[in-house]
CSV table of C-alpha atoms in Angstrom, one decimal:
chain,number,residue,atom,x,y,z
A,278,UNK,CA,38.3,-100.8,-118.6
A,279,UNK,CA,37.4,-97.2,-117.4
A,280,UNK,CA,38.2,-96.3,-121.5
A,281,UNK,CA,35.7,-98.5,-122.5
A,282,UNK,CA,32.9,-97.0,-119.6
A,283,UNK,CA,33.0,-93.7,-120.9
A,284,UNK,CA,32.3,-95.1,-123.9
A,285,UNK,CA,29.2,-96.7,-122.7
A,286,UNK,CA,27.1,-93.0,-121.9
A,287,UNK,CA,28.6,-89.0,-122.2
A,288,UNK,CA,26.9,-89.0,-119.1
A,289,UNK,CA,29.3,-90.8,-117.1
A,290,UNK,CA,31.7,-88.2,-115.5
A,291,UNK,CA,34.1,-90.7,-113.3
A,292,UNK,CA,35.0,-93.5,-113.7
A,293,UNK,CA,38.5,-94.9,-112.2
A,294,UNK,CA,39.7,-98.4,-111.2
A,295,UNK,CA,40.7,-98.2,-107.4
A,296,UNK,CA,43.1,-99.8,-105.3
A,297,UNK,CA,42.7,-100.7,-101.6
A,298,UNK,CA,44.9,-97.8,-100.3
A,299,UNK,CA,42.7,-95.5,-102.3
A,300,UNK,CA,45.1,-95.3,-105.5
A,301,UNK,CA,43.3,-94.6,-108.8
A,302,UNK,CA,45.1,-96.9,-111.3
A,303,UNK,CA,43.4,-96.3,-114.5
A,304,UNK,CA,41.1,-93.9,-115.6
A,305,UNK,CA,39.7,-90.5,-113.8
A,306,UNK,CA,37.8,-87.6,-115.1
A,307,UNK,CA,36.1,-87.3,-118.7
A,308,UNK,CA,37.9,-85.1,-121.2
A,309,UNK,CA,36.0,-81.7,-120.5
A,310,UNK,CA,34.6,-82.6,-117.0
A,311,UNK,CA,35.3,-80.7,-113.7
A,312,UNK,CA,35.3,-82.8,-111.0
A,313,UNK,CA,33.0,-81.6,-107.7
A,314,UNK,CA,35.4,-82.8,-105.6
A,315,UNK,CA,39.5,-81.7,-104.6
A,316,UNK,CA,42.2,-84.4,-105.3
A,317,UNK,CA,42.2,-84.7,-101.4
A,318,UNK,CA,38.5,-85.7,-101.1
A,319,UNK,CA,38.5,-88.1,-104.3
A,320,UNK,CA,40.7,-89.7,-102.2
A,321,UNK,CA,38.9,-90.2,-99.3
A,322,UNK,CA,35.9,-90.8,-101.4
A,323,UNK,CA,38.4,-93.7,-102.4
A,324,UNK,CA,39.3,-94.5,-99.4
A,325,UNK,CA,35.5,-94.8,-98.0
A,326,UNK,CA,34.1,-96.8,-100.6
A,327,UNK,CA,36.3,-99.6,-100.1
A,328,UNK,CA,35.4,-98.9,-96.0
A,329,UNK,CA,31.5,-99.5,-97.3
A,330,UNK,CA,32.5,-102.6,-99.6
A,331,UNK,CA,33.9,-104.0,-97.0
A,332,UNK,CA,31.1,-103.7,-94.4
A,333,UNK,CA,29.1,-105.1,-97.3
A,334,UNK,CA,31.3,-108.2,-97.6
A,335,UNK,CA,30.6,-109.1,-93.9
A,336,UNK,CA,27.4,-110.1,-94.5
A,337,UNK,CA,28.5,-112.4,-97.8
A,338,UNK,CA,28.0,-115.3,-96.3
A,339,UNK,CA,24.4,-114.9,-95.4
A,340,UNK,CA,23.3,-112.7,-98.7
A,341,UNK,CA,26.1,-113.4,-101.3
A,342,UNK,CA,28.3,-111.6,-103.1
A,343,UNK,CA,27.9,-107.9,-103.8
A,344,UNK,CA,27.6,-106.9,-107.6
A,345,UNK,CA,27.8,-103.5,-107.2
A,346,UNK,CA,26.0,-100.1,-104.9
A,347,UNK,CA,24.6,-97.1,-105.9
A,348,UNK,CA,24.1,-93.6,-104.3
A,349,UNK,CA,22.6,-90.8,-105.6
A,350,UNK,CA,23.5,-87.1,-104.6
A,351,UNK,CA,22.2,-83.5,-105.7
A,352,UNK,CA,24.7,-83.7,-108.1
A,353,UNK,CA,25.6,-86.8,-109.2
A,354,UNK,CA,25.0,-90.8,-108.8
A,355,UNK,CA,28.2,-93.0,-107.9
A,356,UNK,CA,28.9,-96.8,-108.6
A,357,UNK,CA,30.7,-98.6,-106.8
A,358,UNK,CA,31.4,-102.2,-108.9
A,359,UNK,CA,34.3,-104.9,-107.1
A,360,UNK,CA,36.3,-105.6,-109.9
A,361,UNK,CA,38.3,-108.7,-107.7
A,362,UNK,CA,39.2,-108.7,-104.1
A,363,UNK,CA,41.6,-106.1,-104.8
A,364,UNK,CA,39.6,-103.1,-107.1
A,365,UNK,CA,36.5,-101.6,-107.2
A,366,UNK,CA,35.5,-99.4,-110.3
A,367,UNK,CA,34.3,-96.5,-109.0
A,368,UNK,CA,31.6,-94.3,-111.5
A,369,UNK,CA,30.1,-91.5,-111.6
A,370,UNK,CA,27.2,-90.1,-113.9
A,371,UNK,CA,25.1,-87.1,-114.5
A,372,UNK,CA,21.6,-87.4,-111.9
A,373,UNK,CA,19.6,-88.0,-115.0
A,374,UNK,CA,21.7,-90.8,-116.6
A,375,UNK,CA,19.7,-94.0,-117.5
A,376,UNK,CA,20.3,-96.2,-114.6
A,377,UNK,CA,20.3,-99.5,-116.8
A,378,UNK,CA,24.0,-98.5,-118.1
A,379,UNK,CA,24.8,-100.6,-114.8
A,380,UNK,CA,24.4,-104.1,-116.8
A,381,UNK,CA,26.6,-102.7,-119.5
A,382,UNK,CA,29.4,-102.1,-116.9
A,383,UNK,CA,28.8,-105.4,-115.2
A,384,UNK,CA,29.5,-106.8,-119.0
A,385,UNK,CA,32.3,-104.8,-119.5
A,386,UNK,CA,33.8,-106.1,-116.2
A,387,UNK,CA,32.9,-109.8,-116.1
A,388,UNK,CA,31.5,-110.4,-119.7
């Protein structure tokens, strides 16, 4: 799946499937890319977005389902897509990558 992202936009610079103790599964880094954060805060990066995701899916029964969240930095923009109750794809892109590419990675996750 994270293979498949990059394949999607050579502005994607992350993209990683996620457990709930903040393991990365599959995926990481592009080829070529240096990460902007340590090995120690990708993990607590990790670690937080499943904390926000999980905030999110208190309010479920009122709003439904999340499909996915966005943020946007100074230096990049991260997605944060639930891949089932037990992964979230986590990506990250370039600040000036088109912001549709979302529905393609909704596709590539749920068809």
């Amino acid at each position: 799946m994270s293979d498949d992202t990059f394949e999607l936009d050579m502005k994607i610079r992350f993209a990683a499937v996620c457990d709930r103790s903040g393991q990365i599964i599959c995926g990481g880094m592009r080829g070529g890319t240096k990460s902007l954060l340590s090995p120690d805060q990708t993990k607590t990066s990790v670690l937080q977005a499943w904390n926000r995701w999980k905030l999110r899916d208190t309010m479920e029964n009122s709003i439904g389902k999340g499909k996915y969240a966005m943020a946007e930095y100074e230096k990049v923009r991260r997605f944060t897509i639930p891949v089932d109750t037990e992964h979230l794809l986590l990506v990250s892109t370039e600040v000036n990558a088109d912001l549709n590419m979302i529905y393609d990675i909704l596709k590539l996750i749920h068809g």
